[in-house]
Short mmCIF file of C-alpha atoms and ligand atoms in Angstrom, two decimals:
data_model
loop_
_atom_site.label_atom_id
_atom_site.label_comp_id
_atom_site.label_asym_id
_atom_site.label_seq_id
_atom_site.Cartn_x
_atom_site.Cartn_y
_atom_site.Cartn_z
CA MET A 1 89.71 136.15 117.24
CA ASN A 2 88.27 134.67 120.14
CA ASP A 3 84.82 135.69 119.42
CA LYS A 4 85.20 134.01 115.88
CA ILE A 5 86.55 130.66 117.18
CA LEU A 6 83.50 130.82 120.19
CA SER A 7 81.09 131.08 117.37
CA ILE A 8 82.50 128.07 115.89
CA ALA A 9 82.55 126.22 118.84
CA ARG A 10 78.68 126.74 119.36
CA ARG A 11 78.11 125.40 116.48
CA PHE A 12 79.10 121.92 117.39
CA SER A 13 76.64 120.01 120.03
CA LEU A 14 78.21 120.77 123.30
CA PRO A 15 76.33 120.57 126.67
CA GLU A 16 74.51 123.43 128.18
CA GLY A 17 76.81 126.60 129.62
CA GLU A 18 79.02 129.54 129.08
CA LEU A 19 82.32 128.37 127.15
CA HIS A 20 85.98 129.02 127.80
CA ILE A 21 88.39 129.03 124.93
CA ALA A 22 92.55 129.10 124.93
CA ALA A 23 95.05 128.01 122.58
CA TYR A 24 96.33 124.40 123.24
CA GLY A 25 99.54 122.24 122.62
CA ASN A 26 102.53 122.63 120.10
CA GLY A 27 101.76 120.88 116.80
CA HIS A 28 103.31 122.51 113.84
CA ILE A 29 100.28 121.89 110.92
CA ASN A 30 96.82 122.62 112.67
CA GLU A 31 95.33 125.04 115.12
CA THR A 32 94.38 123.47 118.38
CA TYR A 33 92.25 124.86 121.33
CA CYS A 34 90.83 123.93 124.02
CA VAL A 35 87.36 124.54 124.65
CA LYS A 36 85.83 124.22 128.52
CA VAL A 37 82.01 124.30 129.10
CA GLU A 38 81.87 125.61 132.63
CA GLU A 39 78.30 124.38 134.10
CA SER A 40 79.62 120.64 133.10
CA ALA A 41 83.09 121.39 133.55
CA ARG A 42 83.76 119.04 130.64
CA ARG A 43 86.44 120.12 127.78
CA PHE A 44 86.68 119.80 123.94
CA ILE A 45 89.60 119.68 121.70
CA LEU A 46 88.53 122.17 118.68
CA GLN A 47 91.18 122.39 115.55
CA ARG A 48 91.24 123.99 112.34
CA VAL A 49 92.43 121.54 109.88
CA ASN A 50 95.47 123.26 108.33
CA ARG A 51 93.96 123.63 104.29
CA TYR A 52 97.73 124.09 102.83
CA VAL A 53 98.69 120.93 104.27
CA PHE A 54 95.25 118.72 103.75
CA GLU A 55 94.03 119.84 100.38
CA ARG A 56 91.11 117.79 100.76
CA PRO A 57 90.04 117.92 104.53
CA GLU A 58 86.71 116.15 104.32
CA GLU A 59 88.98 113.08 103.14
CA VAL A 60 90.62 113.63 106.45
CA ILE A 61 87.50 113.37 108.77
CA SER A 62 86.06 110.71 107.03
CA ASN A 63 89.45 108.99 107.25
CA ILE A 64 89.32 109.63 111.35
CA ALA A 65 85.59 108.51 111.61
CA LYS A 66 86.42 105.22 110.06
CA VAL A 67 89.69 104.21 111.62
CA THR A 68 88.10 105.35 115.52
CA GLN A 69 84.65 103.46 114.86
CA TYR A 70 87.20 100.81 114.16
CA LEU A 71 89.44 100.91 117.09
CA ARG A 72 86.33 101.27 119.31
CA GLY A 73 85.33 97.90 118.50
CA VAL A 74 88.69 96.54 118.56
CA ILE A 75 89.33 98.50 121.97
CA ALA A 76 85.87 97.44 123.46
CA ALA A 77 86.91 93.81 122.03
CA GLU A 78 90.10 93.76 123.84
CA GLY A 79 88.02 94.65 127.54
CA GLY A 80 89.55 98.39 127.27
CA ASP A 81 87.85 101.86 127.40
CA PRO A 82 86.91 103.15 124.01
CA GLU A 83 86.21 106.61 125.05
CA ARG A 84 89.65 106.84 126.51
CA GLU A 85 91.94 104.55 124.19
CA THR A 86 90.77 106.55 121.02
CA LEU A 87 89.97 109.56 119.77
CA THR A 88 85.87 110.47 119.94
CA LEU A 89 84.39 113.29 117.34
CA VAL A 90 81.77 115.59 118.47
CA GLU A 91 79.11 116.38 115.82
CA SER A 92 77.95 119.56 114.62
CA LEU A 93 74.46 121.02 115.29
CA ARG A 94 73.95 119.84 111.40
CA HIS A 95 74.51 116.21 112.38
CA GLU A 96 78.01 116.37 110.56
CA PRO A 97 81.58 115.52 111.92
CA PHE A 98 82.49 118.94 111.18
CA VAL A 99 81.89 122.54 110.74
CA ILE A 100 82.79 124.99 107.57
CA ASP A 101 83.34 128.50 108.62
CA ASP A 102 82.59 131.86 106.64
CA ASP A 103 85.77 131.42 105.13
CA GLY A 104 85.46 127.90 103.83
CA GLU A 105 88.12 126.46 106.67
CA LEU A 106 87.14 123.04 108.23
CA TRP A 107 87.09 122.62 111.89
CA ARG A 108 86.37 119.83 114.01
CA MET A 109 85.94 118.68 117.83
CA TYR A 110 87.36 115.78 119.92
CA TRP A 111 86.45 114.90 123.55
CA PHE A 112 89.10 115.86 125.36
CA ILE A 113 90.94 112.67 127.09
CA GLU A 114 91.69 113.82 130.63
CA GLY A 115 93.97 112.71 132.75
CA THR A 116 96.83 112.82 130.26
CA ILE A 117 100.01 114.46 129.23
CA SER A 118 101.25 114.70 126.42
CA ARG A 119 105.75 115.21 126.30
CA ASP A 120 107.77 117.22 123.82
CA LEU A 121 110.59 115.32 125.07
CA PRO A 122 110.43 111.90 127.04
CA ASP A 123 111.81 112.78 130.76
CA THR A 124 113.08 108.88 131.30
CA PRO A 125 113.61 105.95 128.96
CA GLU A 126 110.55 104.25 130.86
CA LEU A 127 108.18 106.69 129.59
CA PHE A 128 109.41 106.35 126.15
CA ALA A 129 109.20 102.55 126.04
CA LEU A 130 105.71 103.29 127.34
CA SER A 131 105.12 105.54 124.09
CA GLY A 132 106.35 102.72 122.59
CA GLU A 133 103.83 100.32 123.66
CA ALA A 134 100.84 102.75 122.51
CA PHE A 135 102.20 103.17 119.33
CA GLY A 136 103.08 99.51 118.77
CA ARG A 137 98.99 98.56 120.16
CA PHE A 138 97.98 101.20 117.34
CA GLN A 139 100.21 99.16 114.54
CA ARG A 140 98.85 95.88 115.76
CA GLN A 141 95.16 97.09 116.35
CA MET A 142 94.97 98.67 113.13
CA GLY A 143 96.08 94.95 111.64
CA GLY A 144 92.73 93.75 110.36
CA PHE A 145 91.63 97.32 109.18
CA PRO A 146 91.01 97.70 105.15
CA ALA A 147 93.57 99.82 103.83
CA ASP A 148 91.94 100.10 100.61
CA SER A 149 88.88 102.03 102.45
CA LEU A 150 91.06 104.77 103.30
CA ALA A 151 91.88 108.20 101.33
CA GLU A 152 95.42 109.06 100.68
CA SER A 153 95.28 112.74 102.75
CA ILE A 154 98.80 113.59 101.61
CA ARG A 155 100.27 111.89 98.36
CA ASP A 156 103.78 110.62 98.98
CA PHE A 157 103.73 111.94 102.29
CA HIS A 158 106.42 109.20 103.57
CA ASN A 159 108.06 108.67 100.00
CA THR A 160 111.53 109.75 100.55
CA PRO A 161 112.77 110.22 97.05
CA VAL A 162 109.94 112.35 96.27
CA ARG A 163 110.76 114.16 99.35
CA TYR A 164 114.54 114.82 97.92
CA ALA A 165 113.14 115.46 94.49
CA GLN A 166 111.07 118.18 95.98
CA LEU A 167 114.00 119.57 97.75
CA MET A 168 115.94 119.95 94.79
CA ASP A 169 113.01 121.44 92.91
CA ALA A 170 112.58 123.87 95.71
CA ALA A 171 116.34 124.64 95.63
CA ALA A 172 116.43 125.07 92.10
CA ARG A 173 113.36 127.58 92.55
CA ASP A 174 115.06 129.40 95.51
CA ALA A 175 111.73 131.30 95.90
CA ALA A 176 112.27 132.84 99.04
CA GLY A 177 116.19 133.29 98.11
CA ARG A 178 117.67 131.51 100.45
CA ARG A 179 119.76 128.84 98.82
CA ARG A 180 123.07 130.66 99.36
CA GLU A 181 123.01 129.70 102.75
CA VAL A 182 122.43 126.06 102.99
CA GLU A 183 124.60 124.58 100.31
CA ALA A 184 126.47 122.52 102.77
CA GLU A 185 122.92 121.30 103.94
CA LEU A 186 121.76 120.60 100.23
CA ALA A 187 125.45 118.45 100.11
CA PHE A 188 124.63 116.74 103.03
CA CYS A 189 121.56 115.26 101.72
CA MET A 190 122.88 114.65 97.84
CA GLU A 191 125.45 112.95 99.13
CA ARG A 192 122.75 110.45 100.85
CA GLU A 193 120.43 110.41 97.79
CA ARG A 194 120.89 106.86 96.88
CA GLU A 195 119.97 105.54 100.51
CA THR A 196 116.69 107.74 100.49
CA HIS A 197 115.39 104.92 98.10
CA THR A 198 116.08 101.96 100.56
CA LEU A 199 112.36 101.21 102.16
CA VAL A 200 110.53 102.05 98.75
CA ASP A 201 112.75 99.57 96.70
CA ALA A 202 112.39 96.96 99.51
CA LEU A 203 108.37 97.91 99.38
CA ALA A 204 108.61 97.33 95.21
CA ALA A 205 110.29 94.21 95.30
CA GLY A 206 107.61 92.61 98.00
CA GLU A 207 110.29 92.22 100.91
CA ILE A 208 107.84 93.97 102.87
CA PRO A 209 104.25 94.76 102.78
CA LEU A 210 102.06 98.26 102.82
CA ARG A 211 100.11 98.46 106.12
CA VAL A 212 97.71 100.85 107.55
CA THR A 213 100.41 103.06 109.61
CA HIS A 214 100.02 106.61 111.48
CA ASN A 215 102.65 108.48 109.78
CA ASP A 216 103.26 110.94 112.24
CA THR A 217 104.30 109.50 115.55
CA LYS A 218 106.14 111.97 117.08
CA LEU A 219 106.36 111.82 120.95
CA ASN A 220 103.43 114.25 121.73
CA ASN A 221 100.96 112.46 119.40
CA VAL A 222 100.13 109.95 122.23
CA LEU A 223 98.58 110.90 125.49
CA LEU A 224 100.11 109.13 128.56
CA ASP A 225 98.08 108.68 131.90
CA ALA A 226 99.35 111.45 134.08
CA LYS A 227 99.74 109.10 136.92
CA THR A 228 101.30 105.98 135.81
CA GLY A 229 102.73 107.41 131.64
CA ARG A 230 100.87 104.29 130.12
CA GLY A 231 100.62 104.86 126.74
CA VAL A 232 96.09 106.09 126.61
CA CYS A 233 95.41 107.26 123.43
CA VAL A 234 97.21 107.99 120.09
CA ILE A 235 96.08 110.86 118.83
CA ASP A 236 96.73 113.26 115.80
CA LEU A 237 95.23 110.74 112.98
CA ASP A 238 95.43 113.17 110.33
CA THR A 239 98.03 111.26 108.26
CA VAL A 240 96.76 107.75 108.78
CA MET A 241 97.23 106.00 105.47
CA PRO A 242 98.88 103.13 104.00
CA GLY A 243 102.54 103.25 104.71
CA LEU A 244 105.78 101.40 105.75
CA ALA A 245 105.67 100.43 109.71
CA ALA A 246 109.39 101.30 109.36
CA TYR A 247 108.61 105.07 109.31
CA ASP A 248 106.42 104.87 111.89
CA PHE A 249 108.90 103.28 114.07
CA GLY A 250 111.81 105.84 112.64
CA ASP A 251 109.45 109.32 113.41
CA SER A 252 109.30 108.14 117.16
CA ILE A 253 112.91 107.87 117.22
CA ARG A 254 113.60 110.79 115.23
CA PHE A 255 111.74 112.90 117.66
CA GLY A 256 112.21 110.69 121.34
CA ALA A 257 115.68 109.45 120.70
CA ASN A 258 117.44 112.95 120.32
CA THR A 259 119.34 114.27 123.29
CA ALA A 260 117.88 117.58 122.25
CA GLU A 261 114.80 119.06 120.96
CA GLU A 262 113.77 119.47 117.36
CA ASP A 263 114.84 122.82 116.95
CA GLU A 264 117.86 122.89 119.34
CA ARG A 265 120.10 125.53 117.89
CA ASP A 266 123.15 124.25 119.75
CA LEU A 267 124.25 121.44 117.60
CA SER A 268 126.73 119.97 119.92
CA LYS A 269 123.79 118.90 122.19
CA VAL A 270 122.27 116.69 119.42
CA GLU A 271 123.01 112.83 119.77
CA LEU A 272 120.93 109.49 119.17
CA SER A 273 120.41 108.79 122.86
CA LEU A 274 120.83 104.45 122.76
CA PRO A 275 118.99 103.94 125.86
CA MET A 276 116.14 105.81 124.39
CA VAL A 277 116.01 103.62 121.40
CA GLU A 278 116.79 100.57 123.42
CA ALA A 279 113.28 101.89 125.47
CA PHE A 280 111.20 102.25 122.27
CA ALA A 281 111.89 99.55 120.61
CA ARG A 282 111.30 97.69 123.30
CA GLY A 283 107.64 98.85 124.20
CA TYR A 284 107.05 98.86 120.37
CA LEU A 285 108.13 95.56 119.66
CA SER A 286 106.07 93.85 122.58
CA GLU A 287 103.07 94.96 120.83
CA ALA A 288 103.78 95.01 117.19
CA GLY A 289 106.33 92.66 117.04
CA SER A 290 104.04 89.56 116.43
CA THR A 291 102.44 91.35 113.58
CA LEU A 292 105.60 92.54 111.91
CA CYS A 293 107.60 90.05 109.08
CA ARG A 294 111.54 89.46 109.81
CA ARG A 295 112.80 91.46 107.34
CA GLU A 296 110.55 94.70 108.49
CA ILE A 297 112.24 94.23 111.73
CA GLU A 298 115.42 94.15 110.03
CA LEU A 299 114.68 97.58 108.17
CA LEU A 300 113.17 99.21 111.53
CA PRO A 301 116.89 101.43 112.19
CA MET A 302 116.72 102.51 108.60
CA GLY A 303 113.50 103.72 109.13
CA ALA A 304 114.91 105.41 111.99
CA LYS A 305 117.61 107.15 109.52
CA LEU A 306 115.49 107.61 106.58
CA MET A 307 112.55 109.89 108.59
CA THR A 308 115.26 111.83 110.38
CA LEU A 309 116.50 112.74 106.68
CA GLU A 310 113.43 113.22 105.22
CA CYS A 311 112.11 114.89 107.90
CA GLY A 312 115.24 117.53 107.65
CA MET A 313 114.88 117.91 103.81
CA ARG A 314 111.19 118.74 104.27
CA PHE A 315 112.04 121.44 106.86
CA LEU A 316 114.83 122.67 104.21
CA ALA A 317 112.80 122.77 101.80
CA ASP A 318 109.98 124.84 103.50
CA HIS A 319 112.63 127.28 104.82
CA LEU A 320 113.61 127.59 100.87
CA ASN A 321 110.28 127.73 99.71
CA GLY A 322 109.34 130.62 102.37
CA ASP A 323 108.39 128.86 105.21
CA ARG A 324 104.78 127.73 103.76
CA TYR A 325 103.95 124.42 105.30
CA PHE A 326 105.51 124.28 108.94
CA ARG A 327 103.92 126.80 111.68
CA ILE A 328 107.22 128.91 112.74
CA HIS A 329 108.18 130.67 115.90
CA ARG A 330 111.21 132.71 114.92
CA GLU A 331 113.32 133.90 111.68
CA GLY A 332 115.22 130.26 110.54
CA HIS A 333 113.13 128.32 112.49
CA ASN A 334 112.63 125.96 109.60
CA LEU A 335 116.46 125.85 109.01
CA ASP A 336 117.24 125.01 112.35
CA ARG A 337 115.03 122.13 112.56
CA ALA A 338 116.36 120.92 109.58
CA ARG A 339 119.73 121.45 111.43
CA THR A 340 118.98 119.19 114.08
CA GLN A 341 117.69 116.30 111.93
CA PHE A 342 120.81 116.56 109.65
CA ALA A 343 123.10 116.23 113.01
CA LEU A 344 120.95 113.28 114.16
CA VAL A 345 121.31 111.34 111.29
CA ARG A 346 124.99 111.69 111.61
CA SER A 347 124.85 110.93 114.98
CA MET A 348 123.01 107.70 113.69
CA GLU A 349 125.76 106.77 111.46
CA GLU A 350 128.43 106.93 113.93
CA LYS A 351 125.96 104.86 116.13
CA TRP A 352 124.47 102.49 113.64
CA ASP A 353 125.68 98.93 114.50
CA ALA A 354 124.77 99.75 118.14
CA MET A 355 121.79 100.72 116.74
CA ALA A 356 120.68 97.88 114.62
CA ASP A 357 121.95 95.49 117.33
CA ILE A 358 119.59 97.10 119.65
CA VAL A 359 116.72 96.34 117.50
CA ALA A 360 118.01 92.89 116.45
CA HIS A 361 118.07 91.75 120.18
CA ARG A 362 114.36 92.83 121.00
P1 ADP X 1 98.96 119.02 115.17
O1 ADP X 1 98.61 118.30 114.00
O2 ADP X 1 99.31 120.15 115.13
O3 ADP X 1 100.11 118.35 115.98
P2 ADP X 1 97.67 117.43 117.26
O4 ADP X 1 96.38 116.79 117.20
O5 ADP X 1 98.50 116.47 117.63
O6 ADP X 1 97.70 118.62 116.22
O7 ADP X 1 97.08 118.50 118.60
C1 ADP X 1 97.77 119.20 119.43
C2 ADP X 1 98.10 118.62 121.02
O8 ADP X 1 96.70 119.13 121.19
C3 ADP X 1 98.56 117.34 120.86
O9 ADP X 1 99.83 117.25 121.37
C4 ADP X 1 98.07 117.33 122.41
O10 ADP X 1 98.64 117.93 123.41
C5 ADP X 1 96.50 118.23 122.41
N1 ADP X 1 95.14 117.42 121.95
C6 ADP X 1 94.96 117.02 121.11
N2 ADP X 1 93.82 116.07 120.91
C7 ADP X 1 93.23 116.22 122.47
C8 ADP X 1 92.43 115.18 122.90
N3 ADP X 1 91.30 114.82 122.57
N4 ADP X 1 92.39 115.13 124.45
C9 ADP X 1 93.72 115.75 125.08
N5 ADP X 1 94.69 116.72 124.51
C10 ADP X 1 94.65 116.61 123.34
C1 GN1 X 2 104.24 117.70 111.90
O1 GN1 X 2 101.58 117.88 113.05
P1 GN1 X 2 102.58 117.40 114.08
O2 GN1 X 2 103.32 118.66 114.62
O3 GN1 X 2 102.60 116.22 115.01
C2 GN1 X 2 104.44 116.92 110.11
C3 GN1 X 2 105.13 115.86 110.56
C4 GN1 X 2 106.40 115.86 111.15
C5 GN1 X 2 106.61 117.03 112.29
C6 GN1 X 2 107.56 117.42 112.72
C7 GN1 X 2 101.23 116.54 108.50
O4 GN1 X 2 103.79 116.98 112.40
O5 GN1 X 2 104.89 115.18 109.35
O6 GN1 X 2 107.07 115.17 111.27
O7 GN1 X 2 105.39 118.18 112.02
N1 GN1 X 2 102.93 116.80 110.00
C8 GN1 X 2 102.19 116.49 109.11
O8 GN1 X 2 107.74 117.90 114.01
O9 GN1 X 2 103.06 117.33 108.16
MG1 MG X 3 100.23 116.75 116.22
#
């Protein structure tokens, strides 16, 4: 396998030198490797874009090229460092922003952003506030980008009623014969079916706008400065497309304001951390607050709840479908992930007034 990856890496325009390759990161979707060029000590990130998830990977790359080019201009105009604060695609030897291998799989490469860390759990509220600033800044900086120039890389990606329907469909088909063990989880979702419509209805009613959003704002998708913790660069731009700000806010809360990890089996450890909500809302709104309208801000807590429910429904549907979408590392992994999401939804419901109060006063 390593030889194959090495030969793919060599098809990109890299500095001269011997290459060292190692698997990298904790993403659920793409295959990620770190490529080091011995002589120059420079590093690169090489990724195979998941074809099951992204049916038209060339469109994903084209979106990323447009978004990063736009961001480079905005960052430079604000006096920042575009080489560090957004991703830079490496060209292939054929001057394309990707390489297609013999199996038809698409690979892309980025400059490695050095001196940064990515975290799976925020160590402190302060660190989480800094990631909020980075995602809020991304929202603000993308404010003037022409949304209609982007392809919809995954249709109905954050359309919660559609995700609900997909779950019901997976349960009806029961492809992996696992339905019997998840009746309680399905009932949990059915009780909340009506609520799944809240944000798409607000959009349809013209109460909130469609914006260019990131759509995968979990903590490990922002690189933080290794010394200061400052959010340096928002990464994982595969799903940047038109969407709702509340879902971006919500995905960060889902992942980072959970007192346990996303796949914790001991559900008694799963709880919404209000200090983390406060920290993230403070950081996020310090950057994005002036861009968002009043109704969008009011709906941020609903974004947190619906994104957590939606993500749980997606994990559960994948469990029922036989684990085809999210990478798993143990049997029942997607079911464990779904259960933590539903436990977190419950905790959000218990702490609803406090969460809403915190967001309203930021
Ligand atoms: P996935 O879609 O599978 O989550 P990501 O694009 O998020 O893939 O990459 C996985 C991990 O690789 C990230 O969480 C981060 O730790 C690391 N990473 C990705 N891009 C870079 C980069 N340009 N510089 C440094 N680290 C990176
Ligand atoms: C996936 O690629 P990664 O690991 O950052 C998924 C997100 C989910 C997340 C759950 C393209 O994100 O939508 O919220 O897992 N990405 C895609 O951890 O489906
Ligand atoms: Mg990621």
